[in-house]
Each structure stands twice: as structure tokens, then as C-alpha cells.
Amino acid sequence: MKNISVYMAVFFLLFSGVMFWESLSMSYYSEYGPGPGLLPLWVSGIIFVLSAVYLVTAFKKDIISFARVLPKGEGLVNVLVCMGSLVLFMVLVPFTGFLIGSTITLFILFSRGYKWYWSLGFSASVAFIIFWVFGVLLQVPLPVNDLGW
Amino acid sequence: MESLGYLLNGFETALTWTNLLYCLIGVTFGMFIGVLPGLGPTAGTALLLPLTFALEPVSAIIMLAGIYYGSMYGGTITSVLINTPGEAASLITCLDGYPLAKQGRAGAALGIAGIGSFIGGIISIIGLVLIGPFLAKQALKFGPPEFFALVILGLSLLLGLMGKSLLKGMIGALFGLSLAFVGLDQSSGIVRFGFGQIELMKGIDFISIAMGMFGLSELFLSAEASLRGKAPEPPKVTGLLPKKEEWGPSMKAIGRGSVLGFIIGLIPGTNSVIPTILSYSMEKKLSKNPSRFGKGALEGVAGPETANNSYCGGALIPLFTLGIPSSPTVAVLLGAFIMHGLTPGPTLFQKNPDLVWGIIASMFIGNAILLIMNLPMANLWARITMVPFKLLFPIIIMVTIVGTYSLNNSMFDVGAMLVFGILGYLFKKAEIPLAPIILTFVLGSLLEKTLLQSLTIFQGSFLGFFTRPISGTILVIAILSLVFSIVSSVRNKRIITEDVEM
């Protein structure tokens, strides 16, 4: 079952199924006119039906194998590092503050293409510039540590 | 004449030092993202959107509109010089632009593209000045049923043109619409699909979706390639003007491209690639020697490049007059209007004349700036193609994170952006078009509001839409368009354009 279409169809089936179930708890029609459940019920119902058709076609003709579309080797690592770095940033920042958290995240991203000392220099510089532009110049209240950075 | 007076007032607004600066920043950034493969106008506009919070609405929209039409100019440079379109609308330019560059005539290709883009841009803005206020006046007579019908028409045309599979296009569109239901329902006051999360009470932020689906997912795709290689050095650009005998055919191609791009821009649900394809095939058919096309015909660059710029001005008319975005980038612009407390639509010309005419006037100025940037500075822009992606992508990711965080100073929005980034990446792999998702998400609240209001007027009867001449006619066209798409899809004869303007 290495067909991405099947997983996508199942995702939409689950998504629409949950929405349909939730929509049933909202009023469909009130004394003043249509209720908040009317459109979500119809839309999720139609997605469910279309997703079922998608699932059937996914087995028969819309076969997109993982091997054909997903990267391998270095490309796969690059993509996973990109995704992972964002997760890491969200986990780190509340504890370390913006400057340290973003420097670590940027270091991981830069190190995919540069030697460690260049990566360290680039990441510290970029993190500082972004902190200054957003935090100081544009007054965005960035997440900071007890020391204020 | 009334429009001319307003336009002169608009120039007064656009020519202040502040607005000139933001126009310059917008078109320069637009050129930059146009030159950079992997980052399109939608992602670029979404990227700068959070930075405009502190700006005056007119300055913010002048800057964001500058990114939109500026990117159309920028994409040409990489198409001609290194055979890589910076954005989708310049794809067709590779066919003749790159062969011209190989013949040592990159300057002529870029020169005629710059001149054509300028003329196309200016003609479409003149069209906007002439048609916009008239259409807005007519649209004032529209009620909820007419607006509902217009939204449905836009979506049906979009579905007809988008992606390889109509089924996936429809699922994508309805998925986007479902996301718009999340949060507090304005009419009943209840929270829908909140699942007990306080952050979901206000709904999913438009920026999180746009940045994730268009920005992050593109970065993930670009990161699939090796990051260790070096970018090729572009050829030197010399001699920016065409030969004497090439002026006539090129100017005719520019004229035809201007009209074609503008007309297609008026149709909701289209995108900037369609006029370029049509213009290229029209020029090839009208040429005395079609065999030159694909080998370095200057008209093959002039026509499509003019058409994509002319399209941009035309595409703003449905937004300004009806509040309906015709493409993903215009949807981001709609988001910018809403974020700044403005409602695009028929009342915009009446309630905010300074703003709307200021934006239109700034587009004249922006196009002039872009012409100067393109012709004498083409070599400088060409050097930007040499900035390695491995240096740019960490910076873009960090700016994207901070931009999204700054919306509500919340990590929840960053998390939502990541989720939509991963979803966008997987959707692209599964060939599910992203443009319908963002368009239906943006139009979701208008669609639901007008539907519920109409059903209340018609006492719950759907047939009521067909008792009003305008809404009835528009809905019939929408239904016919959808039926045509389904039939064409079954016969495998549907015109297919991939997700563009990302």
C-alpha cells in the first residue's frame, strides 16, 4: 500500500466524517432562518461522498506511488530537517528565548549546505538581525528568556 | 471625467514620500521573488503581510500590490537567462527567451519583455480606471443572492481550470470552505469546530494557511534538491533593444497581449498562466513563419510577457468592484484589505476613494519604476540568481516563523502554519490543487453569509435564486461551466493549468 492517493482519500474521509458528526450537534434550521449547521453539514457530506469516490479511483487508476513522488537520500533528509527544525523551534523557544532558539534552529538549517563554522556565523548573525528588525524596530513582542532575549 | 479627477487625487496620495518608498519596497521585493525560483507572488505577498500591521492601510496595500505585479517582471529574467521560470507565468517565456539568450540576444529578449510588461501594465490600469467605477456602481444594485451567485460562478470557473483531476479540485475547494467554518459563527454566536481549544475560537488565521500552503510547502519542495551545488552563472546582458525590422511584429504582439491579458483578468477563477499560453499560441498562429517559434522569435517573448502583466490589472477589477478574488495572490490581497479593516466590494470606490485611487495611481508609478529597474539594471538582477538557495531558505523559514508569530504573538499560529505546510507538501505530491483551497477559504464567510441571507429572503427555497434575473443568469452560467468541465474531464479534453502564482 505505497500509494499516496489512498492515504489522502482516507485523510479526507476522516476529516469530513468528523466534521459531519460535529455538524449534527448544531442547529440546521432555526425560527429565523437557516442555522449554523446547515452549510457545514452539506459541505462535509459532499466531501465524504467525493472522498469515497477518490478512494475507489485511488485503487484503480489514480495510483501515485511513494517511490515516484517522495524524495530519497539527501533530499528526504533536507525536507525532514526543515520540518523538524520548525518543531524544534516551537519546543525550544519558550525555555531559551528567541535568540538562542532561533540560532540553534538556523544552525541546523544552514549546516545542510555549509561547514559548521560558517553555519554558526550565519545563524548567529541572521538570528540577531531578525531579533533587531522584528523585536526592536517593529516592536513585535518576541518570546524572550529572563534576560530579555 | 469624474474618474480622472479621482485619479489625480490618487496621485496626490501615491506621490507622498512614504507611499513612494513603500511602492519601491513592494516592486523591488516583487522583482526579487520573481527572480528567485521556488518562491512565487502568493508566498511573497503572504510573507510581507504581517509586516504591514503597523502601516497605514493605503501604504500597506500599495506595497503588497507592488509585490504582485513586480513579480511578473522579475520572473522573466531567470526564464530568459537560465531557462528557469522564477514564477509560473514566465514559464512560456523560456520557449523563445532562452534560445534568444543562447544566440547572444538576451538583452533584446529582456528589453522587449520589459517594454511589453510596462505597456501591458499601463493599459490594464487604464482599463481599471475606466471600467472599475462603472462596475462598482452596477454592483451596488446587487443583493445577497447576486453575490452568492457570483462567488459560485468564480469557484465553478476555477474548478474547471485547476489541476489534473476535477474530483481532487472539488475536494480541495470544499476542504478550504470547511476550514472557513472553524471559529465563532457571526450569525448565531456559537463556536463551531473549536474542539475545546481557545485558539480555535477565533478561527484559523488566513496567514497561517497561506504561509504554510504556499510558502513552507514550496520551500520543502525546493529543499528536495541537493543544497551543495552552485547556481550557474548567467550570461552577460548587452543591447537591450530589438532590431529595426523586429519592432513592428513585436509591438503588434504587445498590443494583442495587452487586450487578451486584461480580458482574461476580468474573469474570476482564471490565473496568470492562461493569458500567456493563449497569447503564445495566438502569436504563433498569426505569424508568417511559425517555425521560428521555439527557436528565438521575439514575438514569442513580447506577447506572453505583456499578457501576464496586463492580466494583473484586470484581475484587480473583480476584487475592487465585487470583493471577489480571481487568483490566489489576489486572495492574499483581499486578506490584507480585511486585516486593515477594509471591505473590498462595490462600496470601496464610494467609502474609500482616497485608498482605492491611491493604489491605482501607485500602480502607474510602480510600473515606471519596474521599467527602469528592468532595462538598465538587468545585469544586476541576473546576479541575484546566483545567490545560493542553501543561504536563502533558512532565512526565509525564520522570517516566515516570526511573521506568523507576530499575528497574535502565539506559537499556535506557527504550529498551524507547519501543519498546513506539511499538508500543502503532501497535497502537491498527491496532485491536489492548492489554489481552490485558499480561494474558498477566503470566500467562505461571504459564501455562507450570502447563502443564509438569501435563504432567509426566499424562506428556505433554493429555487428562489432563479427567480431573480441576475442571480439566476449567473447561476445558470456557473452550472453550465461546471457541467462543461465535468464532460470535458470525462472526455479528457479539459484545459489543465497546474497550481500557479504560488
XYZ file of C-alpha atoms in Angstrom:
651
model
C 0.000 0.000 0.000
C 2.610 2.557 -1.047
C 0.078 4.724 -2.864
C -0.202 8.324 -1.630
C -3.696 8.733 -3.151
C -5.118 6.111 -0.784
C -3.783 7.925 2.285
C -5.077 11.259 1.022
C -8.533 9.808 0.381
C -8.579 8.286 3.884
C -7.497 11.637 5.350
C -10.400 13.421 3.643
C -12.820 10.664 4.676
C -11.803 11.038 8.328
C -11.794 14.841 8.138
C -15.252 15.026 6.585
C -16.570 12.281 8.875
C -15.554 14.226 11.996
C -16.993 17.450 10.560
C -20.259 15.749 9.638
C -20.578 14.277 13.137
C -19.897 17.674 14.734
C -22.334 19.420 12.367
C -25.138 17.177 13.583
C -24.855 18.810 17.006
C -25.575 22.277 15.535
C -28.997 23.549 14.640
C -29.833 23.013 10.971
C -32.714 25.475 10.806
C -33.968 27.967 13.368
C -37.135 30.055 13.585
C -35.270 32.990 11.987
C -33.892 31.019 9.040
C -31.008 28.662 8.258
C -28.892 27.648 11.272
C -25.116 27.364 11.765
C -25.175 23.633 10.989
C -26.726 23.880 7.522
C -23.710 24.575 5.318
C -21.133 22.544 7.316
C -23.447 19.526 7.189
C -23.873 19.729 3.433
C -20.224 20.540 2.702
C -18.835 17.762 4.916
C -21.393 15.329 3.492
C -20.338 16.144 -0.081
C -16.623 15.860 0.818
C -17.339 12.445 2.351
C -19.030 11.208 -0.828
C -16.306 12.676 -3.087
C -13.583 11.192 -0.863
C -15.201 7.772 -1.146
C -15.093 8.127 -4.954
C -11.471 9.317 -4.648
C -10.637 6.216 -2.590
C -12.110 3.934 -5.229
C -10.203 5.709 -8.039
C -7.046 5.642 -5.906
C -7.052 1.839 -6.074
C -7.986 1.654 -9.759
C -6.388 4.422 -11.817
C -5.106 7.287 -9.665
C -2.083 5.359 -8.413
C 0.716 7.676 -7.251
C 3.444 5.597 -5.638
C 5.549 6.990 -2.801
C 8.661 5.958 -4.705
C 7.714 8.245 -7.614
C 6.884 11.403 -5.667
C 8.762 11.314 -2.374
C 12.447 12.268 -2.315
C 15.182 9.862 -1.365
C 18.576 10.158 0.314
C 19.832 13.704 0.799
C 16.594 15.275 -0.485
C 14.486 13.374 2.050
C 16.855 14.346 4.875
C 16.678 18.009 3.787
C 12.874 18.012 3.879
C 12.724 16.237 7.248
C 15.319 18.622 8.701
C 13.230 21.599 7.512
C 10.078 20.210 9.130
C 11.914 19.090 12.282
C 13.625 22.445 12.722
C 10.263 24.189 12.996
C 9.099 21.713 15.644
C 12.386 22.168 17.486
C 11.970 25.958 17.387
C 8.493 25.741 18.911
C 9.750 23.420 21.679
C 12.946 25.361 22.432
C 11.848 28.981 22.352
C 9.648 29.034 25.495
C 12.700 27.882 27.513
C 15.646 29.501 25.763
C 14.141 32.713 24.400
C 14.174 33.840 20.787
C 17.884 34.484 20.205
C 19.195 31.105 21.386
C 16.234 29.140 19.986
C 16.448 30.715 16.539
C 20.266 30.442 16.431
C 20.040 26.679 17.100
C 17.256 26.256 14.518
C 19.116 28.281 11.889
C 22.374 26.412 12.631
C 20.654 23.105 11.835
C 19.241 24.516 8.591
C 22.480 26.196 7.449
C 24.537 23.118 8.270
C 22.767 21.241 5.452
C 24.777 23.295 2.978
C 27.730 24.846 4.831
C 30.601 23.805 7.099
C 29.866 24.116 10.846
C 31.844 27.343 11.435
C 30.124 29.136 8.535
C 26.754 27.791 9.744
C 27.411 29.089 13.238
C 28.387 32.534 11.960
C 25.419 32.791 9.584
C 22.898 31.528 12.140
C 24.027 33.868 14.928
C 24.086 36.876 12.553
C 20.680 36.140 10.973
C 19.072 35.463 14.380
C 20.436 38.760 15.724
C 19.309 40.769 12.668
C 15.792 39.259 12.759
C 15.587 39.897 16.521
C 16.622 43.512 15.984
C 14.305 44.144 12.986
C 11.206 42.500 14.473
C 11.774 42.870 18.200
C 13.355 46.309 18.356
C 12.443 48.095 15.125
C 8.918 46.712 14.542
C 8.181 46.245 18.288
C 6.910 42.675 17.875
C 6.862 41.112 21.389
C 9.053 38.104 20.527
C 9.275 35.266 23.062
C 12.274 36.014 25.293
C 14.056 34.473 28.293
C 14.509 36.016 31.749
C 17.393 38.106 30.428
C 15.194 39.772 27.824
C 16.498 37.987 24.663
C -14.012 62.701 -16.419
C -15.057 62.062 -12.841
C -12.592 59.163 -12.739
C -9.792 61.421 -13.994
C -10.352 63.828 -11.095
C -10.265 60.957 -8.612
C -7.147 59.580 -10.290
C -5.358 62.923 -9.903
C -6.275 62.859 -6.208
C -4.935 59.312 -6.136
C -1.589 60.559 -7.469
C -1.540 63.075 -4.631
C -1.779 60.135 -2.200
C 0.638 57.883 -4.081
C 3.281 60.562 -4.564
C 3.889 61.205 -0.860
C 7.422 60.199 0.138
C 6.126 57.448 2.437
C 3.934 55.822 -0.200
C 6.639 56.157 -2.854
C 9.015 54.351 -0.503
C 6.542 51.503 0.130
C 5.820 51.258 -3.591
C 9.572 50.968 -4.235
C 9.956 48.341 -1.482
C 6.975 46.386 -2.879
C 8.103 46.312 -6.507
C 11.727 45.592 -5.527
C 10.652 42.689 -3.308
C 8.310 41.550 -6.100
C 11.207 41.579 -8.582
C 13.296 39.676 -6.041
C 10.766 36.885 -5.510
C 10.096 36.836 -9.256
C 13.792 36.241 -9.877
C 14.069 33.560 -7.188
C 12.779 30.193 -8.360
C 10.726 28.445 -5.667
C 9.056 31.495 -4.205
C 6.076 32.951 -6.065
C 3.937 36.057 -5.648
C 1.380 34.388 -3.348
C 4.013 33.261 -0.851
C 5.876 36.566 -1.219
C 2.774 38.655 -0.569
C 1.770 36.453 2.371
C 5.320 36.720 3.742
C 5.224 40.507 3.926
C 1.600 40.744 5.068
C 2.302 40.536 8.823
C 4.906 43.277 8.481
C 2.239 45.722 7.296
C 0.275 45.730 10.583
C 1.829 48.949 11.737
C 1.409 50.717 8.375
C -1.400 52.899 7.102
C -3.813 50.726 5.035
C -3.039 52.612 1.816
C 0.739 52.203 2.234
C 0.338 48.523 3.125
C -1.759 47.705 0.066
C 0.429 49.802 -2.253
C 3.389 47.691 -1.101
C 1.599 44.342 -1.363
C 0.144 45.143 -4.809
C 3.684 46.113 -5.872
C 4.877 42.614 -4.983
C 2.114 41.131 -7.147
C 2.836 42.964 -10.381
C 6.568 43.318 -9.649
C 6.992 39.544 -9.539
C 5.618 39.296 -13.088
C 8.539 41.404 -14.304
C 11.128 39.507 -12.233
C 10.155 36.038 -13.424
C 11.182 36.925 -16.977
C 14.865 37.404 -16.144
C 15.509 33.829 -14.988
C 13.356 32.419 -17.810
C 15.493 34.164 -20.430
C 18.912 33.818 -18.819
C 18.962 30.386 -17.178
C 15.851 28.718 -18.664
C 14.217 28.541 -15.211
C 10.969 30.467 -14.692
C 11.041 32.484 -11.464
C 7.249 32.197 -11.309
C 4.713 30.166 -13.287
C 3.513 32.987 -15.561
C 7.000 33.240 -17.084
C 7.177 29.552 -17.976
C 6.162 30.177 -21.582
C 8.884 32.831 -21.928
C 11.523 30.096 -21.649
C 10.425 28.704 -25.035
C 11.826 31.616 -27.031
C 13.615 33.702 -24.403
C 16.296 31.115 -23.651
C 17.063 30.350 -27.337
C 17.467 34.115 -27.825
C 19.910 34.218 -24.886
C 21.892 31.353 -26.423
C 22.136 33.404 -29.624
C 23.640 36.248 -27.561
C 20.386 38.257 -27.697
C 19.326 38.033 -24.039
C 19.301 41.847 -23.922
C 16.769 42.117 -26.754
C 14.529 39.488 -25.104
C 14.637 41.226 -21.717
C 14.245 44.638 -23.350
C 11.106 43.750 -25.290
C 9.713 41.872 -22.252
C 10.278 44.964 -20.094
C 8.686 47.312 -22.656
C 5.776 44.907 -23.212
C 5.229 44.418 -19.480
C 5.177 48.182 -18.988
C 2.710 48.796 -21.832
C 0.521 45.841 -20.756
C 0.572 47.010 -17.154
C -0.344 50.586 -18.051
C -3.135 49.583 -20.475
C -4.703 47.315 -17.876
C -4.581 50.065 -15.240
C -6.278 52.447 -17.693
C -8.912 49.723 -18.160
C -9.263 49.504 -14.383
C -9.752 53.299 -14.197
C -12.420 53.239 -16.913
C -14.324 50.067 -16.030
C -13.831 49.804 -12.252
C -16.087 52.655 -11.083
C -18.811 51.723 -13.609
C -18.839 48.088 -12.497
C -18.833 49.118 -8.842
C -21.913 51.311 -9.463
C -23.730 48.407 -11.111
C -22.695 46.063 -8.296
C -24.305 48.402 -5.751
C -27.644 47.084 -7.014
C -26.605 43.534 -6.082
C -28.155 41.819 -3.072
C -27.063 38.647 -1.218
C -28.422 36.263 -3.931
C -26.386 38.011 -6.658
C -23.207 37.931 -4.576
C -23.767 34.277 -3.726
C -24.217 33.522 -7.438
C -21.023 35.446 -8.298
C -18.993 33.511 -5.734
C -20.349 30.229 -7.092
C -19.504 31.343 -10.661
C -15.952 32.214 -9.674
C -15.480 28.868 -7.964
C -17.015 26.870 -10.812
C -14.711 28.560 -13.350
C -11.757 27.969 -11.072
C -12.598 24.275 -10.677
C -12.986 23.958 -14.417
C -9.433 25.133 -14.999
C -7.484 23.972 -11.999
C -5.476 20.796 -11.639
C -5.407 17.493 -13.458
C -8.437 15.992 -11.726
C -11.790 17.701 -11.320
C -12.573 15.381 -8.400
C -9.461 16.461 -6.496
C -10.129 20.116 -7.355
C -13.628 19.837 -5.881
C -12.391 18.070 -2.746
C -9.717 20.772 -2.327
C -12.244 23.579 -2.743
C -14.645 22.064 -0.207
C -11.764 21.394 2.199
C -10.866 25.104 2.071
C -14.506 26.014 2.623
C -14.684 23.701 5.658
C -11.694 25.440 7.216
C -13.587 28.721 6.971
C -16.321 27.300 9.244
C -13.936 26.936 12.190
C -14.460 29.501 14.945
C -17.189 31.813 16.172
C -20.238 31.891 13.890
C -21.209 35.546 13.411
C -24.919 34.931 12.902
C -25.656 32.500 15.763
C -22.782 33.336 18.131
C -21.814 29.693 18.685
C -18.290 28.299 18.293
C -18.083 25.726 15.526
C -15.397 23.023 15.330
C -13.479 24.530 18.250
C -12.860 21.125 19.923
C -12.398 22.909 23.239
C -9.346 24.848 22.048
C -9.388 28.538 22.950
C -7.121 29.336 19.980
C -9.666 27.887 17.549
C -12.469 30.133 18.832
C -11.370 32.975 16.558
C -10.924 30.572 13.644
C -7.824 29.544 11.716
C -5.778 32.531 10.669
C -5.612 33.172 6.939
C -1.876 33.909 7.140
C -1.136 30.537 8.780
C -2.842 28.777 5.883
C -1.360 30.986 3.132
C 2.179 30.905 4.568
C 2.001 27.164 5.204
C 0.415 26.023 1.970
C 2.149 28.443 -0.389
C 5.339 29.437 1.425
C 6.517 26.488 3.509
C 5.363 23.758 1.134
C 7.312 25.424 -1.714
C 10.402 25.583 0.491
C 10.035 21.879 1.346
C 9.806 21.070 -2.365
C 12.854 23.201 -3.184
C 14.788 21.572 -0.335
C 14.368 18.174 -2.029
C 17.143 19.110 -4.449
C 20.755 18.924 -3.329
C 21.846 22.020 -1.417
C 25.519 21.549 -2.183
C 25.584 22.586 -5.843
C 26.412 26.049 -7.154
C 23.997 28.161 -9.217
C 25.006 28.555 -12.888
C 26.475 31.916 -13.870
C 24.001 33.838 -16.056
C 25.175 35.252 -19.420
C 26.004 38.954 -19.652
C 23.150 41.116 -20.900
C 24.018 43.557 -23.699
C 21.991 45.532 -26.289
C 18.525 45.928 -24.826
C 16.660 46.967 -27.969
C 15.340 44.740 -30.774
C 16.454 45.067 -34.419
C 14.681 47.629 -36.608
C 12.633 45.022 -38.506
C 11.556 43.347 -35.233
C 9.818 46.396 -33.792
C 6.645 46.129 -35.931
C 5.732 42.467 -35.183
C 6.760 42.864 -31.532
C 4.589 45.940 -30.976
C 1.609 44.181 -32.576
C 2.188 41.212 -30.252
C 2.333 43.630 -27.303
C -0.973 45.223 -28.375
C -2.722 41.878 -28.675
C -1.198 40.604 -25.392
C -2.425 43.714 -23.547
C -6.042 43.242 -24.616
C -6.003 39.467 -24.094
C -4.434 39.641 -20.616
C -6.846 42.335 -19.473
C -9.961 40.467 -20.643
C -8.851 37.192 -19.011
C -8.080 39.085 -15.806
C -11.727 40.146 -15.614
C -12.905 36.533 -15.458
C -12.998 35.177 -11.908
C -11.288 31.841 -11.447
C -8.538 32.349 -14.011
C -4.808 32.696 -13.400
C -1.855 34.498 -14.942
C -0.654 31.458 -16.891
C -3.767 31.232 -19.062
C -3.249 34.551 -20.947
C 0.415 33.685 -21.562
C -0.454 30.323 -23.138
C -3.225 31.883 -25.232
C -1.026 34.785 -26.294
C 1.811 32.466 -27.327
C -0.452 30.239 -29.419
C -2.141 33.304 -30.958
C 1.217 34.811 -31.967
C 2.346 31.510 -33.413
C -0.839 31.177 -35.455
C -0.701 34.768 -36.714
C 2.996 34.608 -37.603
C 4.020 34.418 -41.285
C 6.716 31.943 -40.278
C 5.519 29.877 -37.274
C 8.565 27.603 -37.459
C 10.646 30.388 -35.847
C 8.738 29.874 -32.591
C 10.688 27.838 -30.088
C 13.956 28.881 -31.755
C 14.090 32.525 -30.682
C 11.074 34.504 -32.006
C 10.881 37.867 -30.256
C 7.054 37.969 -30.531
C 7.010 34.728 -28.502
C 8.503 36.715 -25.622
C 6.718 40.038 -26.219
C 3.122 38.705 -26.372
C 3.045 36.425 -23.296
C 5.104 38.796 -21.129
C 2.708 41.632 -21.953
C -0.323 39.414 -21.337
C 0.725 38.330 -17.832
C 1.291 41.920 -16.723
C -1.925 43.112 -18.291
C -3.707 40.264 -16.501
C -2.651 41.667 -13.107
C -4.504 44.968 -13.636
C -7.583 43.193 -14.985
C -7.605 40.726 -12.077
C -7.875 43.587 -9.596
C -11.237 44.684 -11.061
C -13.297 41.781 -9.577
C -11.542 42.427 -6.250
C -12.104 46.191 -6.153
C -15.651 46.143 -7.501
C -17.114 42.881 -6.211
C -14.771 41.823 -3.419
C -14.120 38.541 -5.224
C -10.505 37.441 -5.713
C -9.763 35.855 -9.067
C -6.455 34.203 -8.181
C -4.551 33.053 -5.053
C -2.359 36.186 -4.951
C -5.405 38.430 -5.209
C -6.921 36.342 -2.389
C -3.935 37.314 -0.212
C -4.549 40.949 -1.180
C -8.170 40.504 -0.107
C -6.840 39.175 3.207
C -4.741 42.349 3.506
C -7.795 44.551 2.927
C -9.755 42.707 5.616
C -6.799 42.780 8.021
C -6.700 46.550 7.697
C -10.424 46.882 8.367
C -11.446 47.473 4.753
C -14.093 45.638 2.749
C -13.363 45.332 -0.960
C -16.550 45.446 -2.984
C -18.934 47.888 -4.612
C -18.800 50.359 -1.728
C -14.995 50.603 -1.763
C -14.968 53.269 -4.511
C -17.546 55.301 -2.543
C -16.348 54.856 1.039
C -12.577 54.815 0.488
C -11.882 56.769 -2.729
C -8.530 58.035 -1.419
C -7.374 54.490 -0.794
C -8.563 52.849 -3.988
C -7.436 55.664 -6.298
C -4.161 55.958 -4.384
C -3.489 52.257 -5.044
C -4.392 52.617 -8.744
C -2.137 55.676 -9.109
C 0.694 53.860 -7.346
C 0.466 51.117 -9.967
C 1.315 53.641 -12.712
C 4.321 54.735 -10.663
C 5.288 51.161 -9.778
C 5.249 50.105 -13.433
C 7.510 53.048 -14.330
C 9.924 52.089 -11.534
C 9.918 48.488 -12.771
C 10.719 49.574 -16.331
C 13.770 51.457 -15.045
C 14.743 48.520 -12.833
C 14.458 46.067 -15.695
C 16.161 47.740 -18.608
C 19.344 49.361 -17.317
C 19.636 47.110 -14.268
C 19.019 43.714 -15.888
C 22.599 42.561 -15.219
C 22.274 43.335 -11.522
C 19.072 41.284 -11.207
C 20.699 38.483 -13.150
C 23.413 38.290 -10.463
C 20.717 37.621 -7.842
C 20.039 34.277 -9.487
C 23.490 33.294 -8.215
C 22.536 33.676 -4.531
C 22.513 30.025 -3.413
C 19.271 28.536 -2.130
C 21.144 26.981 0.813
C 21.806 30.519 2.067
C 18.301 31.832 1.429
C 15.993 29.105 2.676
C 16.934 29.192 6.399
C 16.439 32.979 6.362
C 13.064 32.685 4.605
C 11.922 29.969 7.058
C 12.879 32.125 10.070
C 11.177 35.251 8.643
C 8.096 33.113 7.935
C 8.064 31.858 11.548
C 8.446 35.335 13.042
C 5.916 36.844 10.605
C 3.314 34.245 11.536
C 4.104 34.508 15.258
C 3.636 38.272 15.135
C -0.035 37.872 14.071
C -1.246 37.121 17.595
C 2.069 36.628 19.425
C 1.164 32.971 19.614
C 3.070 29.759 18.871
C -0.288 28.209 17.959
C -0.242 30.110 14.643
C 3.309 28.875 13.944
C 2.164 25.308 14.662
C -0.856 25.781 12.369
C 1.460 27.087 9.636
C 3.655 23.988 9.971
C 0.620 21.681 9.784
C -0.632 23.436 6.630
C 2.903 23.454 5.218
C 3.136 19.664 5.566
C -0.420 19.244 4.239
C 0.379 21.517 1.269
C 3.526 19.493 0.529
C 1.608 16.197 0.621
C -1.308 17.638 -1.388
C 1.114 18.679 -4.112
C 2.575 15.191 -4.167
C -0.955 13.754 -4.478
C -1.735 16.296 -7.251
C -4.443 18.038 -5.206
C -4.515 21.700 -6.333
C -3.936 24.267 -3.593
C -5.413 27.364 -5.257
C -9.078 26.287 -4.739
C -8.332 25.691 -1.036
C -7.163 29.234 -0.377
C -9.833 30.840 -2.589
C -12.731 29.014 -0.956
C -11.251 29.669 2.489
C -11.140 33.411 1.773
C -14.586 33.423 0.189
C -16.083 31.041 2.783
C -17.580 33.641 5.085
C -19.025 35.672 2.160
C -20.434 32.500 0.615
C -22.080 31.364 3.855
C -23.345 34.827 4.809
C -24.934 35.478 1.405
C -26.378 31.945 1.207
C -28.011 32.191 4.631
C -29.309 35.711 3.949
C -30.703 34.611 0.586
C -32.371 31.528 2.027
C -33.945 33.693 4.701
C -35.266 36.022 1.948
C -36.520 33.042 -0.081
C -37.964 31.346 3.026
C -35.660 28.362 2.629
C -36.274 27.727 -1.065
C -33.183 27.212 -3.237
C -35.265 27.892 -6.328
C -35.579 31.497 -5.180
C -32.152 32.195 -6.702
C -33.606 31.551 -10.144
C -36.495 33.979 -9.642
C -34.111 36.964 -9.753
C -32.759 37.698 -13.247
C -29.132 38.485 -12.351
C -28.555 35.736 -9.785
C -30.475 33.257 -11.946
C -28.421 34.035 -15.067
C -25.107 33.907 -13.196
C -26.013 30.599 -11.540
C -27.053 29.093 -14.878
C -23.655 30.120 -16.354
C -21.924 28.601 -13.302
C -23.858 25.340 -13.654
C -23.147 25.191 -17.411
C -19.465 25.838 -16.757
C -19.366 23.044 -14.193
C -21.218 20.628 -16.479
C -18.842 21.562 -19.328
C -15.863 20.875 -17.050
C -17.264 17.501 -15.972
C -17.996 16.470 -19.582
C -14.554 17.664 -20.747
C -12.966 15.873 -17.818
C -14.710 12.616 -18.719
C -13.569 13.042 -22.342
C -10.071 14.066 -21.205
C -10.333 17.308 -23.185
C -10.233 19.747 -20.283
C -7.729 22.630 -20.392
C -5.398 21.969 -17.490
C -3.325 24.528 -15.690
C -1.371 23.467 -12.664
C -1.312 25.404 -9.410
C 0.238 28.729 -10.261
C 1.199 32.048 -8.689
C 2.496 30.209 -5.617
